[in-house]
């Protein structure tokens, strides 16, 4: 039970909310294998079509909502139960679900005889690029007897070809073989179309190229079969073992649904757990098309730099479980400890659910000399490296490894510094559709000039401060100055334009957008100072200071009760989340007076709805990422209001999608706009990157004073409780 005690220790801190079936929360969707924009399979949970959080009975889905059938059955003393998906057996009885930052753990008790623990581990290893580059995920299954007797146990799992193609009528091919440590299936679309996604009504999302692998430990207990779903599953249900049949008729995904099955013929199981390991993943030889300094190039995924071929990569990953698990568990522990200290158990429910979602939208590409971290915007559209999506994502990147932020900014600088973008302001994204980062040589990208200039200046300084990389600032000084110059012209009185919240429409004189631009100028002042450009530093800093003074006159409804900043200048009845204020705190610019922070943090509780504070007065919806940016600027009382409202929303929203950052603060539902599984949820780490500094004269209250009782009991006592449950 070594594995279990490691998991138990990882979960212990997250376990204070025990009594309920779900810990630390019941999320709208549960990550199963979430590792890259294309390897992204979830269990949908929310009442709006989800399973309620039960692994058995409903098929896992890709983030687009398309089924990626993945089944699990167990035969105990001759009786068959299903524990994942819906292969057509009675459901096994699920007794708990726990999530950490990298793991989703389901526990079942079967007929009071046998305990089954199914753990999905999608490793997140931001400091270890070799491991992070692999687009594979684990499922481990532990079976043990709990009634003191031994039981005859057989374990089954399969995947369908839906994993390998977005369209059900696409023809797929497959093979099976062994590597040193695995028996595996490889399933691929017959017509490989590099860099293309299948066009489905529900939005693009699955890759038209590459291969899906499903692997397990080989050995004398393993039996296999490939064939029509009903035949293969029927074979296990009837006999508990697979006869090795291998269907050679390559065909469409939905033509007599071929499935690829493993069964571990375990036999007698006592109190000593039997452990089976499975690896699922995607390999592609080409990852991204990029228009950079060398012109248009096609870049391989970074793992191709470390491994001769996909089989070597698969074999390494499968056999590396102990390391992957230990690195991931360290991250789980760090996120848990830091989150609880910064905002209590409710905050941990939010941060730990965001980790796989945030990293799952990214992919490491290139080679060891020139590595890039590319990102897909995911559902709101498929844009590559959207600057105002990298921005809300960047807190989790800074928290886990600031160097990765450079790998995200690099392609943006490289494209624009090579003359591939004609506008004075910063580009909005590197391509209209991932995995194409082919830029916008005609300058006709979605225009968010103030937003993106501010974002680039802020993130570049944030990276340089945390990585202590002054050279990076020198290297990009020229274009940073160009963007700062644009902001000097256009940030104090922003023209009619979109902000990042483009779904709300265009508006002139947006108060929060102006603040972003002015902080961008302040950031340029600091960049100039750090690079020894004293005259520039003085000029940018004094402009930023003077703009902030004017902005306070223009953007604050001073006579309102209580006073607050407006959505747009002069519109005194309007308000909104002033989330860009966090950047002043993040960069330690001290540009905005503390009284503005205090005014806002006193104001938010007066406009609180059931599930949080509306983004602005145009709608009742809000954004979870911006709420956490805002919370991070406030002292504990207001901060914890934001945190507990967002955590309550996570536990009760009817949506059954991977965290929808956009949701309604009154109904808890999400507006028709498809905003799901987006990397922006990495913004929930804002509080861990730069917490509020205490307002003058006020002492910070002890952290963790929130609904769930914060740190209830010591780590050791929680660990004991947890171990009791697992044994
Ligand atoms: C990427 O660009 C290629 C042309 O090079 C095109 O065929 C493909 O459809 C594009 N991919 C997406 C997802 O739009
Ligand atoms: C395996 O079982 C299937 C389904 O019952 C059957 O069609 C097939 O002939 C069997 N194959 C072998 C090799 O026994
Ligand atoms: C924007 O604000 C400036 C400064 O107050 C003002 O002169 C201008 O009329 C405003 N524009 C709009 C459309 O409100
Ligand atoms: C809005 O409030 C400010 C400061 O309280 C005030 O100067 C201004 O006249 C008000 N604007 C309108 C349109 O009422």
CSV table of C-alpha atoms in Angstrom, one decimal, residues 332-702:
chain,number,residue,atom,x,y,z
A,332,UNK,CA,0.0,18.9,-4.8
A,333,UNK,CA,1.4,19.4,-1.3
A,334,UNK,CA,2.9,22.8,-2.1
A,335,UNK,CA,-0.3,24.1,-3.6
A,336,UNK,CA,-2.3,22.7,-0.7
A,337,UNK,CA,0.0,24.2,2.0
A,338,UNK,CA,0.3,27.6,0.3
A,339,UNK,CA,-3.4,27.9,-0.6
A,340,UNK,CA,-4.6,27.0,2.8
A,341,UNK,CA,-2.2,29.5,4.4
A,342,UNK,CA,-3.2,32.2,1.9
A,343,UNK,CA,-7.0,31.8,1.7
A,344,UNK,CA,-8.2,28.6,3.5
A,345,UNK,CA,-9.8,25.4,2.3
A,346,UNK,CA,-12.1,27.2,0.0
A,347,UNK,CA,-9.2,28.7,-1.8
A,348,UNK,CA,-7.5,25.3,-2.1
A,349,UNK,CA,-10.7,23.9,-3.7
A,350,UNK,CA,-10.3,26.6,-6.4
A,351,UNK,CA,-6.5,26.5,-7.0
A,352,UNK,CA,-6.1,22.8,-7.0
A,353,UNK,CA,-8.9,22.4,-9.5
A,354,UNK,CA,-7.3,25.0,-11.8
A,355,UNK,CA,-3.8,23.3,-12.2
A,356,UNK,CA,-4.5,20.6,-14.8
A,357,UNK,CA,-6.9,22.9,-16.7
A,358,UNK,CA,-4.3,25.6,-16.9
A,359,UNK,CA,-1.3,23.5,-17.9
A,360,UNK,CA,-3.6,21.3,-20.1
A,361,UNK,CA,-4.0,24.2,-22.5
A,362,UNK,CA,-0.2,24.4,-23.1
A,363,UNK,CA,2.3,22.4,-25.0
A,364,UNK,CA,6.1,22.5,-25.0
A,365,UNK,CA,7.6,22.6,-28.5
A,366,UNK,CA,10.9,23.1,-30.3
A,367,UNK,CA,14.2,21.8,-29.1
A,368,UNK,CA,16.6,22.2,-26.2
A,369,UNK,CA,18.2,25.3,-27.8
A,370,UNK,CA,15.0,27.0,-28.6
A,371,UNK,CA,12.0,25.9,-26.6
A,372,UNK,CA,8.6,27.5,-26.7
A,373,UNK,CA,5.6,27.0,-24.5
A,374,UNK,CA,2.6,27.4,-26.8
A,375,UNK,CA,-0.9,27.8,-25.5
A,376,UNK,CA,-4.3,27.3,-27.0
A,377,UNK,CA,-7.1,29.7,-25.9
A,378,UNK,CA,-9.4,26.7,-26.0
A,379,UNK,CA,-13.2,27.2,-26.1
A,380,UNK,CA,-13.7,30.9,-26.6
A,381,UNK,CA,-12.0,30.3,-29.9
A,382,UNK,CA,-8.9,28.4,-30.9
A,383,UNK,CA,-6.5,31.4,-31.0
A,384,UNK,CA,-2.8,30.6,-30.4
A,385,UNK,CA,-0.9,32.4,-27.7
A,386,UNK,CA,-3.6,35.1,-27.1
A,387,UNK,CA,-1.8,37.8,-25.1
A,388,UNK,CA,-4.9,38.5,-23.0
A,389,UNK,CA,-5.2,34.8,-22.2
A,390,UNK,CA,-1.6,34.3,-21.4
A,391,UNK,CA,-2.1,37.3,-19.0
A,392,UNK,CA,-4.7,35.7,-16.8
A,393,UNK,CA,-2.9,32.4,-17.0
A,394,UNK,CA,0.5,33.9,-16.0
A,395,UNK,CA,0.1,33.8,-12.1
A,396,UNK,CA,0.2,30.0,-12.1
A,397,UNK,CA,3.2,30.1,-14.4
A,398,UNK,CA,5.1,32.5,-12.2
A,399,UNK,CA,4.1,30.4,-9.1
A,400,UNK,CA,5.4,27.2,-10.6
A,401,UNK,CA,8.3,28.3,-12.8
A,402,UNK,CA,8.9,31.9,-13.9
A,403,UNK,CA,11.1,30.7,-16.7
A,404,UNK,CA,8.1,29.2,-18.4
A,405,UNK,CA,6.7,32.7,-18.8
A,406,UNK,CA,9.7,33.6,-20.9
A,407,UNK,CA,9.0,30.5,-23.1
A,408,UNK,CA,5.5,31.9,-23.6
A,409,UNK,CA,6.6,35.5,-24.3
A,410,UNK,CA,9.4,34.5,-26.6
A,411,UNK,CA,7.4,33.6,-29.7
A,412,UNK,CA,5.4,36.8,-29.3
A,413,UNK,CA,8.5,38.9,-29.3
A,414,UNK,CA,10.2,36.8,-32.0
A,415,UNK,CA,7.3,37.1,-34.4
A,416,UNK,CA,6.9,40.9,-33.9
A,417,UNK,CA,10.6,41.7,-33.8
A,418,UNK,CA,11.1,39.9,-37.0
A,419,UNK,CA,8.8,42.4,-38.7
A,420,UNK,CA,5.8,40.1,-39.1
A,421,UNK,CA,3.4,42.5,-37.5
A,422,UNK,CA,2.7,46.0,-38.9
A,423,UNK,CA,0.9,47.7,-36.1
A,424,UNK,CA,2.4,50.0,-33.4
A,425,UNK,CA,0.7,48.2,-30.6
A,426,UNK,CA,1.1,44.6,-29.5
A,427,UNK,CA,-0.4,41.8,-31.4
A,428,UNK,CA,-3.5,40.1,-29.9
A,429,UNK,CA,-2.5,36.5,-30.7
A,430,UNK,CA,-0.1,34.5,-32.8
A,431,UNK,CA,-2.7,32.9,-35.0
A,432,UNK,CA,-6.4,32.5,-35.5
A,433,UNK,CA,-6.2,28.8,-34.8
A,434,UNK,CA,-4.0,26.6,-32.8
A,435,UNK,CA,-1.7,24.9,-33.7
A,436,UNK,CA,-1.0,27.6,-36.3
A,437,UNK,CA,1.1,30.4,-34.8
A,438,UNK,CA,1.4,32.0,-38.2
A,439,UNK,CA,0.9,35.5,-36.9
A,440,UNK,CA,-1.0,38.3,-38.5
A,441,UNK,CA,1.3,39.8,-41.1
A,442,UNK,CA,-1.6,42.0,-42.4
A,443,UNK,CA,-2.2,43.4,-38.9
A,444,UNK,CA,-5.9,42.4,-39.0
A,445,UNK,CA,-6.0,40.5,-35.7
A,446,UNK,CA,-8.7,41.1,-33.1
A,447,UNK,CA,-7.7,44.6,-32.0
A,448,UNK,CA,-7.1,45.1,-28.2
A,449,UNK,CA,-4.3,47.7,-28.4
A,450,UNK,CA,-4.3,49.1,-24.9
A,451,UNK,CA,-5.0,45.7,-23.3
A,452,UNK,CA,-2.2,43.9,-25.1
A,453,UNK,CA,0.5,46.6,-24.8
A,454,UNK,CA,-0.2,46.7,-21.1
A,455,UNK,CA,-0.1,43.0,-20.8
A,456,UNK,CA,3.2,42.6,-22.6
A,457,UNK,CA,4.9,45.3,-20.5
A,458,UNK,CA,3.5,43.9,-17.3
A,459,UNK,CA,4.3,40.3,-17.9
A,460,UNK,CA,7.8,41.0,-19.3
A,461,UNK,CA,8.7,42.9,-16.1
A,462,UNK,CA,7.0,40.3,-13.9
A,463,UNK,CA,9.1,37.6,-15.5
A,464,UNK,CA,12.4,39.6,-15.3
A,465,UNK,CA,11.8,40.5,-11.6
A,466,UNK,CA,11.2,36.9,-10.6
A,467,UNK,CA,13.8,35.3,-12.8
A,468,UNK,CA,16.2,38.2,-12.2
A,469,UNK,CA,16.8,38.4,-15.9
A,470,UNK,CA,17.7,42.0,-16.7
A,471,UNK,CA,19.2,40.9,-20.0
A,472,UNK,CA,15.7,39.9,-21.3
A,473,UNK,CA,14.6,43.5,-20.7
A,474,UNK,CA,17.6,44.8,-22.6
A,475,UNK,CA,17.0,42.4,-25.4
A,476,UNK,CA,13.5,43.6,-26.0
A,477,UNK,CA,13.9,47.2,-24.9
A,478,UNK,CA,13.1,48.7,-28.3
A,479,UNK,CA,9.7,47.1,-28.9
A,480,UNK,CA,8.8,47.5,-25.2
A,481,UNK,CA,9.4,51.2,-25.7
A,482,UNK,CA,7.3,51.2,-28.8
A,483,UNK,CA,4.4,49.7,-26.9
A,484,UNK,CA,4.9,52.1,-24.0
A,485,UNK,CA,4.8,55.0,-26.4
A,486,UNK,CA,1.5,53.8,-27.7
A,487,UNK,CA,0.2,53.7,-24.2
A,488,UNK,CA,1.3,57.2,-23.5
A,489,UNK,CA,-0.9,58.3,-26.4
A,490,UNK,CA,-3.9,56.1,-25.8
A,491,UNK,CA,-4.2,54.8,-22.2
A,492,UNK,CA,-5.4,57.7,-20.1
A,493,UNK,CA,-8.3,58.4,-22.5
A,494,UNK,CA,-8.7,55.0,-24.2
A,495,UNK,CA,-10.5,55.1,-27.5
A,496,UNK,CA,-13.6,53.1,-28.2
A,497,UNK,CA,-12.2,49.5,-28.2
A,498,UNK,CA,-12.4,46.1,-26.8
A,499,UNK,CA,-10.9,45.1,-23.5
A,500,UNK,CA,-10.0,41.5,-22.8
A,501,UNK,CA,-13.7,41.0,-21.8
A,502,UNK,CA,-14.6,41.2,-25.5
A,503,UNK,CA,-17.9,39.4,-25.0
A,504,UNK,CA,-19.2,42.5,-23.2
A,505,UNK,CA,-18.6,44.7,-26.3
A,506,UNK,CA,-16.6,47.8,-27.1
A,507,UNK,CA,-16.6,50.9,-24.9
A,508,UNK,CA,-14.8,54.2,-24.7
A,509,UNK,CA,-13.0,55.4,-21.6
A,510,UNK,CA,-13.0,52.1,-19.8
A,511,UNK,CA,-11.7,52.8,-16.3
A,512,UNK,CA,-10.1,49.4,-15.7
A,513,UNK,CA,-8.6,49.3,-19.2
A,514,UNK,CA,-7.0,52.7,-18.7
A,515,UNK,CA,-5.5,51.5,-15.4
A,516,UNK,CA,-3.9,48.5,-17.2
A,517,UNK,CA,-2.3,50.9,-19.8
A,518,UNK,CA,-1.0,53.3,-17.1
A,519,UNK,CA,0.5,50.5,-15.1
A,520,UNK,CA,2.1,49.4,-18.4
A,521,UNK,CA,3.8,52.8,-18.6
A,522,UNK,CA,4.8,52.5,-15.0
A,523,UNK,CA,6.3,49.0,-15.8
A,524,UNK,CA,8.3,50.6,-18.6
A,525,UNK,CA,9.7,53.1,-16.1
A,526,UNK,CA,10.9,50.2,-14.0
A,527,UNK,CA,12.2,48.4,-17.1
A,528,UNK,CA,14.2,51.5,-18.0
A,529,UNK,CA,15.5,51.8,-14.5
A,530,UNK,CA,16.6,48.2,-14.3
A,531,UNK,CA,18.4,48.4,-17.7
A,532,UNK,CA,20.2,51.6,-16.7
A,533,UNK,CA,18.2,54.0,-18.9
A,534,UNK,CA,17.8,56.7,-16.2
A,535,UNK,CA,16.4,59.4,-18.4
A,536,UNK,CA,13.7,57.1,-19.9
A,537,UNK,CA,13.0,55.8,-16.4
A,538,UNK,CA,12.3,59.3,-15.1
A,539,UNK,CA,10.1,60.2,-18.1
A,540,UNK,CA,8.0,57.0,-18.0
A,541,UNK,CA,7.6,57.1,-14.2
A,542,UNK,CA,6.5,60.7,-14.1
A,543,UNK,CA,4.0,60.2,-16.9
A,544,UNK,CA,2.6,57.1,-15.1
A,545,UNK,CA,2.3,59.1,-11.9
A,546,UNK,CA,0.6,62.1,-13.5
A,547,UNK,CA,-1.8,59.8,-15.4
A,548,UNK,CA,-2.7,58.0,-12.2
A,549,UNK,CA,-3.6,61.3,-10.6
A,550,UNK,CA,-5.8,62.2,-13.6
A,551,UNK,CA,-7.3,58.7,-13.8
A,552,UNK,CA,-8.5,59.1,-10.2
A,553,UNK,CA,-10.3,62.3,-11.2
A,554,UNK,CA,-11.8,60.7,-14.3
A,555,UNK,CA,-12.6,57.1,-13.1
A,556,UNK,CA,-13.9,57.5,-9.6
A,557,UNK,CA,-17.5,58.1,-8.6
A,558,UNK,CA,-16.5,60.1,-5.6
A,559,UNK,CA,-20.0,61.2,-4.5
A,560,UNK,CA,-21.4,57.7,-4.7
A,561,UNK,CA,-22.2,56.0,-1.5
A,562,UNK,CA,-19.9,54.2,-1.0
A,563,UNK,CA,-17.5,55.6,-3.6
A,564,UNK,CA,-16.0,53.3,-6.2
A,565,UNK,CA,-14.4,53.3,-9.6
A,566,UNK,CA,-16.7,53.3,-12.6
A,567,UNK,CA,-17.0,51.0,-15.6
A,568,UNK,CA,-16.3,54.1,-17.8
A,569,UNK,CA,-15.5,57.7,-17.1
A,570,UNK,CA,-18.4,59.8,-15.9
A,571,UNK,CA,-20.8,56.9,-15.8
A,572,UNK,CA,-21.2,57.3,-12.0
A,573,UNK,CA,-23.9,54.7,-11.6
A,574,UNK,CA,-21.6,52.0,-13.2
A,575,UNK,CA,-19.0,49.9,-11.6
A,576,UNK,CA,-16.9,46.8,-12.2
A,577,UNK,CA,-14.1,44.6,-10.9
A,578,UNK,CA,-10.9,46.7,-10.9
A,579,UNK,CA,-8.8,43.6,-11.4
A,580,UNK,CA,-6.0,45.3,-13.2
A,581,UNK,CA,-5.1,46.9,-9.9
A,582,UNK,CA,-3.4,43.7,-8.9
A,583,UNK,CA,-0.6,44.4,-11.5
A,584,UNK,CA,0.5,47.4,-9.5
A,585,UNK,CA,0.8,45.1,-6.5
A,586,UNK,CA,2.4,42.3,-8.5
A,587,UNK,CA,5.2,44.6,-9.8
A,588,UNK,CA,5.6,46.5,-6.6
A,589,UNK,CA,5.2,49.8,-8.5
A,590,UNK,CA,3.3,51.6,-5.7
A,591,UNK,CA,1.7,53.6,-8.4
A,592,UNK,CA,-1.9,53.5,-7.2
A,593,UNK,CA,-2.5,55.1,-3.8
A,594,UNK,CA,-3.6,52.7,-1.0
A,595,UNK,CA,-6.8,54.6,-0.6
A,596,UNK,CA,-8.0,53.3,-4.0
A,597,UNK,CA,-7.4,49.7,-2.9
A,598,UNK,CA,-9.3,50.4,0.3
A,599,UNK,CA,-12.2,52.2,-1.4
A,600,UNK,CA,-12.7,49.2,-3.8
A,601,UNK,CA,-12.4,46.5,-1.2
A,602,UNK,CA,-14.9,48.3,1.0
A,603,UNK,CA,-17.2,48.7,-2.0
A,604,UNK,CA,-17.3,45.1,-3.4
A,605,UNK,CA,-19.3,43.6,-0.5
A,606,UNK,CA,-22.1,46.2,-1.2
A,607,UNK,CA,-22.7,44.8,-4.7
A,608,UNK,CA,-22.3,41.1,-3.9
A,609,UNK,CA,-24.6,38.6,-5.5
A,610,UNK,CA,-25.2,35.0,-4.5
A,611,UNK,CA,-22.1,33.7,-6.4
A,612,UNK,CA,-19.9,36.7,-6.4
A,613,UNK,CA,-19.5,40.2,-7.7
A,614,UNK,CA,-20.6,41.0,-11.3
A,615,UNK,CA,-17.8,41.8,-13.7
A,616,UNK,CA,-19.4,45.1,-14.4
A,617,UNK,CA,-22.8,46.8,-14.5
A,618,UNK,CA,-23.6,45.7,-18.0
A,619,UNK,CA,-24.4,42.1,-17.0
A,620,UNK,CA,-24.8,39.9,-13.9
A,621,UNK,CA,-22.1,37.5,-15.1
A,622,UNK,CA,-18.6,37.5,-13.8
A,623,UNK,CA,-15.2,35.9,-14.4
A,624,UNK,CA,-13.7,33.5,-11.9
A,625,UNK,CA,-10.1,34.5,-12.8
A,626,UNK,CA,-10.7,38.2,-12.4
A,627,UNK,CA,-12.5,37.7,-9.1
A,628,UNK,CA,-9.4,36.1,-7.8
A,629,UNK,CA,-7.2,38.9,-9.1
A,630,UNK,CA,-9.5,41.3,-7.3
A,631,UNK,CA,-9.6,39.2,-4.2
A,632,UNK,CA,-5.8,39.3,-4.1
A,633,UNK,CA,-5.9,43.1,-3.8
A,634,UNK,CA,-8.1,43.1,-0.7
A,635,UNK,CA,-7.7,42.4,3.0
A,636,UNK,CA,-9.1,39.1,4.5
A,637,UNK,CA,-12.7,40.1,4.9
A,638,UNK,CA,-13.3,41.1,1.3
A,639,UNK,CA,-10.8,38.6,0.0
A,640,UNK,CA,-12.6,35.7,1.7
A,641,UNK,CA,-16.0,36.8,0.4
A,642,UNK,CA,-14.7,36.4,-3.1
A,643,UNK,CA,-13.1,33.1,-2.3
A,644,UNK,CA,-16.1,31.6,-0.5
A,645,UNK,CA,-18.5,32.7,-3.3
A,646,UNK,CA,-16.4,31.2,-6.0
A,647,UNK,CA,-15.9,28.0,-4.1
A,648,UNK,CA,-19.7,27.8,-3.4
A,649,UNK,CA,-20.2,28.3,-7.1
A,650,UNK,CA,-17.8,25.4,-8.0
A,651,UNK,CA,-19.7,23.1,-5.6
A,652,UNK,CA,-23.2,24.0,-6.8
A,653,UNK,CA,-23.2,25.3,-10.4
A,654,UNK,CA,-25.4,23.2,-12.7
A,655,UNK,CA,-22.8,23.5,-15.5
A,656,UNK,CA,-21.2,20.2,-16.4
A,657,UNK,CA,-18.2,21.7,-18.1
A,658,UNK,CA,-14.5,22.0,-17.1
A,659,UNK,CA,-14.4,25.3,-15.1
A,660,UNK,CA,-16.2,27.9,-17.0
A,661,UNK,CA,-14.4,31.2,-16.1
A,662,UNK,CA,-17.5,33.1,-17.2
A,663,UNK,CA,-20.6,32.4,-15.1
A,664,UNK,CA,-23.7,34.1,-13.8
A,665,UNK,CA,-23.4,35.5,-10.3
A,666,UNK,CA,-27.2,35.1,-9.6
A,667,UNK,CA,-28.2,31.8,-11.2
A,668,UNK,CA,-24.8,30.1,-11.0
A,669,UNK,CA,-25.2,28.9,-14.6
A,670,UNK,CA,-23.0,30.0,-17.4
A,671,UNK,CA,-24.1,32.2,-20.3
A,672,UNK,CA,-24.5,30.7,-23.7
A,673,UNK,CA,-21.0,31.8,-24.7
A,674,UNK,CA,-18.7,28.8,-24.8
A,675,UNK,CA,-16.1,29.6,-22.2
A,676,UNK,CA,-14.9,26.3,-20.8
A,677,UNK,CA,-11.6,24.6,-19.9
A,678,UNK,CA,-9.8,27.8,-20.5
A,679,UNK,CA,-6.2,28.3,-19.3
A,680,UNK,CA,-7.2,31.6,-17.7
A,681,UNK,CA,-8.1,29.8,-14.5
A,682,UNK,CA,-4.4,29.8,-13.8
A,683,UNK,CA,-5.2,33.3,-12.7
A,684,UNK,CA,-6.6,32.0,-9.4
A,685,UNK,CA,-3.0,31.8,-8.3
A,686,UNK,CA,-2.8,35.6,-8.2
A,687,UNK,CA,-3.1,35.5,-4.4
A,688,UNK,CA,-0.1,33.2,-4.1
A,689,UNK,CA,2.1,35.3,-6.4
A,690,UNK,CA,1.3,38.7,-4.8
A,691,UNK,CA,-1.0,38.9,-1.9
A,692,UNK,CA,-2.3,42.3,-0.7
A,693,UNK,CA,-0.1,44.3,1.5
A,694,UNK,CA,-1.8,45.4,4.6
A,695,UNK,CA,-3.5,48.8,4.5
A,696,UNK,CA,-1.9,51.4,6.7
A,697,UNK,CA,-2.4,50.8,10.4
A,698,UNK,CA,-4.2,47.5,9.8
A,699,UNK,CA,-2.7,44.2,10.8
A,700,UNK,CA,-3.4,41.2,8.6
A,701,UNK,CA,-5.7,38.7,10.1
A,702,UNK,CA,-4.6,35.1,10.4
